[in-house]
Amino acid sequence: MAAPALLSAPPPPPPTDDDASAGAHHAFPGPATPSPEGAPPRRRRPAVRVTSEFDSDARLFSHRLSCRVMDGLAKLRVRFHHGPPPPEVALLARNFSVAVDTVARSAMLRGAADLAGSLRLSAKHDTKEQKGEVAVRANLGDSPCKIELSSVVPPDGLPRTTFIFPNGEVSVKQKYLDEGDRILSVNGIVRSHVLNGVCTALYSDNEMNIKYRYKDEELSFIPSLSLPSNSLSFAFKRQFTPSDKLSYRYQFDTNYWSAIYKHKASKHVKWKAGYESDQRLGWASLWVGDAGGKTKEVPMKAKVQLTLKVPQDNVKNSAIMFHVKKRWDF
């Protein structure tokens, strides 16, 4: 169950693997740019960054090219594949972006702007469907609370209203039933500290999920209850050493469980082994390069994942898969 989606201003394009990868050979540092006295010199960004990626499971080989344009005010990003998926083209700036669908010959436009006072306007528009959405967010006086009004364009009913406060948010919107009637739907999420942990209640479409998370330096315990289905589950994590960690999850209504053991051999090398009872599948994987990190931060700016999957019911159908990601700077 996901938290209610809010329309918000598109943030500045985050650094991606394209912004942080390098070539097959170690690149020589570019000339340093002038910096304020006493500050370390900054390296010049590579003009073009290309990230090549291959996934043996999906049998997909792709390349992503990224470069700064318009005197550095925007980033051009192009992704193309060796196969059926069409190319993806996007232009990203701080408060504006364009994503082009080359097959449908359409584009998704997104933009945002600060208005007078504490107001912020954001909008998106599909050039082919001729539909979009507009939202206005404002602070409520000097309090940390905010209110947001959003509506589809062209309008279709009442706008969605979202109240945002430090411990969560509540959203009220108009919803269509199968019979064509309209009702007001309430979604929300609230978090609070309880007994040295954090309790989170998520309500959406007449369903509620209550989750409690306790965590210290060695132990994590996360029970979760879904209503009205009364589905109960819990997750348990134990950090034995800084390099060794065990995770376990159990679902009471289905009796499904899973376990994962992780060992970090070094900063850039780790392996995992696990079992999933619902798929009756055991697996082991070796990671070279941080899976959640940036490609530029690993040796040779390349990440590799090797995975062995062993079905419990048919060991002969075991398979080895690999995923490779490499960045080149030009």
XYZ file of C-alpha atoms in Angstrom:
330
model
C 0.000 0.000 0.000
C 1.572 3.230 -1.084
C 1.357 6.658 0.456
C -0.933 9.133 -1.302
C 0.773 10.619 -4.323
C 1.275 14.341 -4.215
C 2.009 16.599 -7.092
C 5.091 18.530 -6.234
C 7.597 20.598 -8.043
C 10.084 18.545 -9.973
C 13.319 18.650 -8.014
C 16.582 19.467 -9.665
C 17.826 16.448 -11.589
C 19.563 14.186 -9.048
C 23.049 12.953 -9.746
C 22.789 9.700 -11.619
C 25.209 7.058 -12.689
C 25.587 9.116 -15.828
C 26.781 11.963 -13.682
C 29.109 9.684 -11.853
C 30.741 7.041 -13.997
C 33.993 6.751 -16.028
C 35.726 5.042 -18.924
C 37.445 1.736 -19.365
C 40.732 3.433 -18.488
C 41.326 5.758 -15.574
C 40.651 9.285 -16.785
C 43.218 11.965 -16.092
C 41.894 14.812 -13.949
C 40.676 17.765 -15.960
C 41.996 21.230 -15.318
C 40.793 22.695 -12.071
C 38.312 25.542 -12.195
C 38.962 28.726 -10.217
C 37.677 28.530 -6.648
C 37.466 30.943 -3.720
C 40.669 31.443 -1.785
C 41.179 28.661 0.726
C 38.710 26.281 -0.979
C 39.980 23.163 -2.791
C 39.904 23.456 -6.601
C 36.923 21.849 -8.300
C 37.396 19.416 -11.145
C 35.763 20.257 -14.428
C 32.761 18.058 -15.233
C 33.273 15.747 -18.209
C 31.580 17.070 -21.326
C 29.780 13.797 -22.087
C 28.985 10.890 -19.787
C 27.888 7.499 -21.114
C 26.680 4.610 -18.973
C 26.517 1.165 -20.576
C 24.403 -1.483 -18.865
C 23.659 -5.149 -19.559
C 21.102 -7.331 -17.754
C 21.257 -11.022 -18.662
C 17.880 -11.743 -17.016
C 16.039 -9.173 -19.129
C 18.461 -9.751 -22.024
C 18.711 -6.025 -22.404
C 21.777 -4.004 -23.423
C 21.367 -0.250 -23.074
C 23.366 2.978 -23.145
C 22.548 6.255 -21.442
C 24.184 9.476 -22.625
C 24.145 12.637 -20.566
C 25.627 16.082 -21.176
C 25.134 19.660 -20.062
C 23.608 22.097 -22.550
C 22.562 25.754 -22.580
C 25.712 26.837 -20.741
C 25.119 24.278 -18.011
C 21.558 25.362 -17.221
C 20.050 22.076 -18.401
C 20.984 18.454 -18.940
C 20.251 16.428 -22.051
C 19.727 12.729 -21.384
C 19.310 10.098 -24.098
C 18.819 6.387 -23.465
C 18.791 3.814 -26.239
C 18.681 0.021 -26.267
C 19.917 -2.841 -28.419
C 16.446 -4.251 -28.911
C 12.736 -3.380 -29.086
C 12.479 -0.581 -26.481
C 12.423 2.802 -28.244
C 14.939 5.555 -27.415
C 14.199 7.815 -24.438
C 15.005 11.526 -24.668
C 14.722 14.055 -21.847
C 15.804 17.629 -21.179
C 16.127 18.416 -17.472
C 16.526 21.808 -15.799
C 16.039 23.021 -12.262
C 12.396 24.031 -12.640
C 11.515 22.577 -16.028
C 11.773 19.221 -17.788
C 10.687 17.630 -21.053
C 10.423 13.863 -21.565
C 9.867 12.820 -25.195
C 8.036 9.640 -26.246
C 9.554 8.928 -29.664
C 7.003 6.218 -30.525
C 3.838 8.122 -29.602
C 5.398 11.384 -30.849
C 4.405 13.167 -27.678
C 6.118 14.862 -24.762
C 5.490 15.247 -21.064
C 6.208 18.805 -19.886
C 6.807 19.560 -16.200
C 7.510 22.919 -14.616
C 7.481 24.790 -11.337
C 7.802 28.376 -10.154
C 7.811 30.297 -6.880
C 5.060 32.892 -6.697
C 4.578 35.792 -4.311
C 5.177 34.983 -0.675
C 5.276 31.290 0.189
C 3.273 30.056 -2.808
C 4.738 27.500 -5.226
C 3.099 26.569 -8.494
C 3.800 23.290 -10.311
C 2.275 21.806 -13.443
C 2.587 18.992 -15.966
C 1.112 18.549 -19.448
C 0.906 15.694 -21.951
C 1.104 17.164 -25.450
C -0.622 14.190 -27.108
C -3.420 13.531 -24.633
C -3.867 17.283 -24.087
C -4.234 16.621 -20.381
C -2.283 17.746 -17.380
C -2.326 18.753 -13.748
C -1.764 21.975 -11.838
C -0.959 22.331 -8.132
C -0.421 25.232 -5.746
C 1.278 24.755 -2.372
C 1.379 27.332 0.438
C 2.702 27.546 3.990
C 0.141 28.093 6.719
C 1.501 31.187 8.376
C 4.652 30.653 10.434
C 3.786 27.038 11.241
C 5.556 24.064 9.616
C 2.220 22.975 8.124
C 1.379 23.356 4.439
C -1.673 23.022 2.233
C -1.756 21.977 -1.408
C -4.563 22.255 -3.944
C -4.255 20.295 -7.178
C -6.547 19.688 -10.116
C -6.428 17.914 -13.449
C -6.585 20.007 -16.626
C -9.189 20.240 -18.070
C -10.978 20.214 -14.667
C -13.073 17.183 -13.722
C -14.667 17.662 -10.327
C -13.335 19.185 -7.131
C -9.602 19.756 -6.666
C -7.612 17.456 -4.398
C -6.726 19.033 -1.055
C -3.693 17.896 0.923
C -2.724 19.008 4.419
C 0.963 18.451 5.194
C 2.244 18.542 8.780
C 5.492 17.450 10.464
C 4.242 13.951 11.339
C 2.478 13.120 8.077
C -0.173 14.298 5.654
C -3.872 13.877 4.878
C -5.368 14.120 1.385
C -9.027 14.526 0.400
C -10.090 14.006 -3.201
C -13.145 13.211 -5.276
C -13.410 9.614 -6.457
C -15.636 7.957 -9.043
C -17.399 4.709 -8.184
C -18.154 1.988 -10.735
C -21.770 3.147 -10.815
C -20.630 6.630 -11.818
C -21.333 8.241 -8.445
C -18.817 10.585 -6.858
C -17.633 10.333 -3.268
C -14.957 12.008 -1.179
C -11.982 9.755 -0.544
C -9.582 10.318 2.354
C -5.981 9.064 2.298
C -3.263 9.795 4.774
C -0.116 8.794 6.590
C 0.863 9.593 10.192
C 4.103 8.813 12.033
C 4.838 9.022 15.744
C 7.566 7.922 18.164
C 6.334 5.135 20.445
C 8.399 3.109 22.954
C 11.804 3.949 21.476
C 10.541 3.199 17.969
C 8.489 4.751 15.174
C 4.860 3.811 14.519
C 3.431 4.538 11.053
C -0.258 4.374 10.120
C -1.139 4.480 6.424
C -4.785 4.792 5.324
C -5.867 4.507 1.679
C -9.085 3.376 -0.044
C -10.696 2.061 3.168
C -7.625 0.009 4.047
C -5.140 0.681 6.812
C -1.627 -0.551 7.438
C -0.045 -0.085 10.859
C 3.691 -0.647 11.110
C 6.008 -0.332 14.087
C 9.780 -0.131 13.687
C 12.245 -0.583 16.498
C 15.925 -0.277 15.687
C 19.163 -0.029 17.619
C 22.775 -0.612 16.651
C 22.360 -4.407 16.425
C 18.663 -5.223 16.113
C 15.636 -4.203 14.045
C 12.111 -5.504 14.660
C 9.244 -4.476 12.349
C 5.738 -5.925 12.920
C 3.027 -4.877 10.447
C -0.777 -5.257 10.532
C -3.157 -4.641 7.606
C -6.853 -3.905 8.189
C -9.573 -5.027 7.563
C -7.829 -8.162 6.200
C -6.045 -8.710 9.540
C -2.904 -9.669 7.634
C 0.004 -9.779 10.087
C 3.694 -9.970 9.260
C 6.987 -9.154 10.894
C 10.546 -8.524 9.812
C 13.610 -9.177 11.938
C 17.146 -7.951 11.258
C 20.262 -8.732 13.267
C 23.630 -7.052 12.793
C 26.204 -9.541 14.124
C 29.292 -7.571 13.112
C 29.846 -4.481 10.959
C 30.259 -6.897 8.029
C 27.582 -9.534 8.766
C 23.811 -9.118 8.815
C 20.807 -11.488 8.855
C 17.296 -10.503 7.716
C 14.148 -12.601 8.182
C 10.519 -11.959 7.200
C 7.396 -13.998 7.973
C 3.806 -13.609 6.701
C 1.317 -15.190 9.141
C -1.698 -15.506 6.819
C 0.239 -17.323 4.082
C 3.078 -18.883 6.137
C 5.512 -17.508 3.556
C 8.944 -16.572 4.828
C 12.247 -15.381 3.485
C 15.753 -15.058 4.872
C 18.843 -13.212 3.623
C 22.378 -13.299 4.953
C 24.770 -10.522 3.907
C 28.535 -10.361 4.279
C 30.602 -7.327 3.320
C 34.108 -8.439 2.426
C 35.338 -4.898 1.684
C 34.022 -1.472 0.796
C 33.256 -2.522 -2.778
C 32.733 -6.306 -2.478
C 29.914 -8.150 -0.726
C 27.894 -11.297 -1.137
C 24.378 -12.350 -0.208
C 22.590 -15.670 0.169
C 18.887 -16.229 0.734
C 15.794 -18.366 0.426
C 12.189 -17.482 -0.551
C 9.558 -20.018 0.507
C 6.768 -18.737 -1.766
C 8.919 -19.407 -4.836
C 10.775 -22.338 -3.222
C 13.954 -20.723 -4.454
C 17.432 -20.451 -2.994
C 19.925 -17.957 -4.346
C 23.358 -16.470 -3.813
C 24.874 -13.328 -5.312
C 28.207 -11.541 -5.463
C 28.345 -7.756 -5.764
C 31.342 -5.765 -6.928
C 30.512 -2.124 -6.327
C 27.856 -0.741 -4.008
C 24.424 -1.685 -5.381
C 22.845 1.518 -4.089
C 25.836 3.759 -4.671
C 27.107 5.699 -7.642
C 29.190 4.146 -10.373
C 31.863 6.847 -10.048
C 32.603 5.759 -6.483
C 33.701 2.197 -7.321
C 37.000 1.023 -8.840
C 37.191 1.487 -12.638
C 33.702 3.025 -12.367
C 32.066 -0.312 -13.065
C 29.599 -2.423 -11.054
C 29.027 -6.161 -11.489
C 26.438 -8.483 -9.980
C 26.534 -12.281 -10.358
C 23.530 -14.292 -9.110
C 22.970 -18.035 -8.848
C 19.333 -19.183 -8.530
C 18.538 -22.754 -7.479
C 14.860 -23.914 -7.566
C 14.188 -26.333 -4.727
C 11.935 -28.561 -6.861
C 14.272 -28.770 -9.854
C 17.936 -28.206 -9.126
C 18.816 -28.939 -12.749
C 17.075 -25.701 -13.751
C 19.554 -23.621 -11.782
C 20.627 -20.455 -13.584
C 23.443 -17.925 -13.353
C 22.607 -14.321 -14.187
C 24.736 -11.229 -14.264
C 24.282 -7.486 -14.406
C 27.043 -5.120 -15.501
C 27.093 -1.342 -15.347
C 29.993 0.763 -16.642
C 30.448 4.510 -16.998
C 32.604 6.321 -19.548
C 33.619 9.972 -19.341
C 34.587 11.938 -22.439
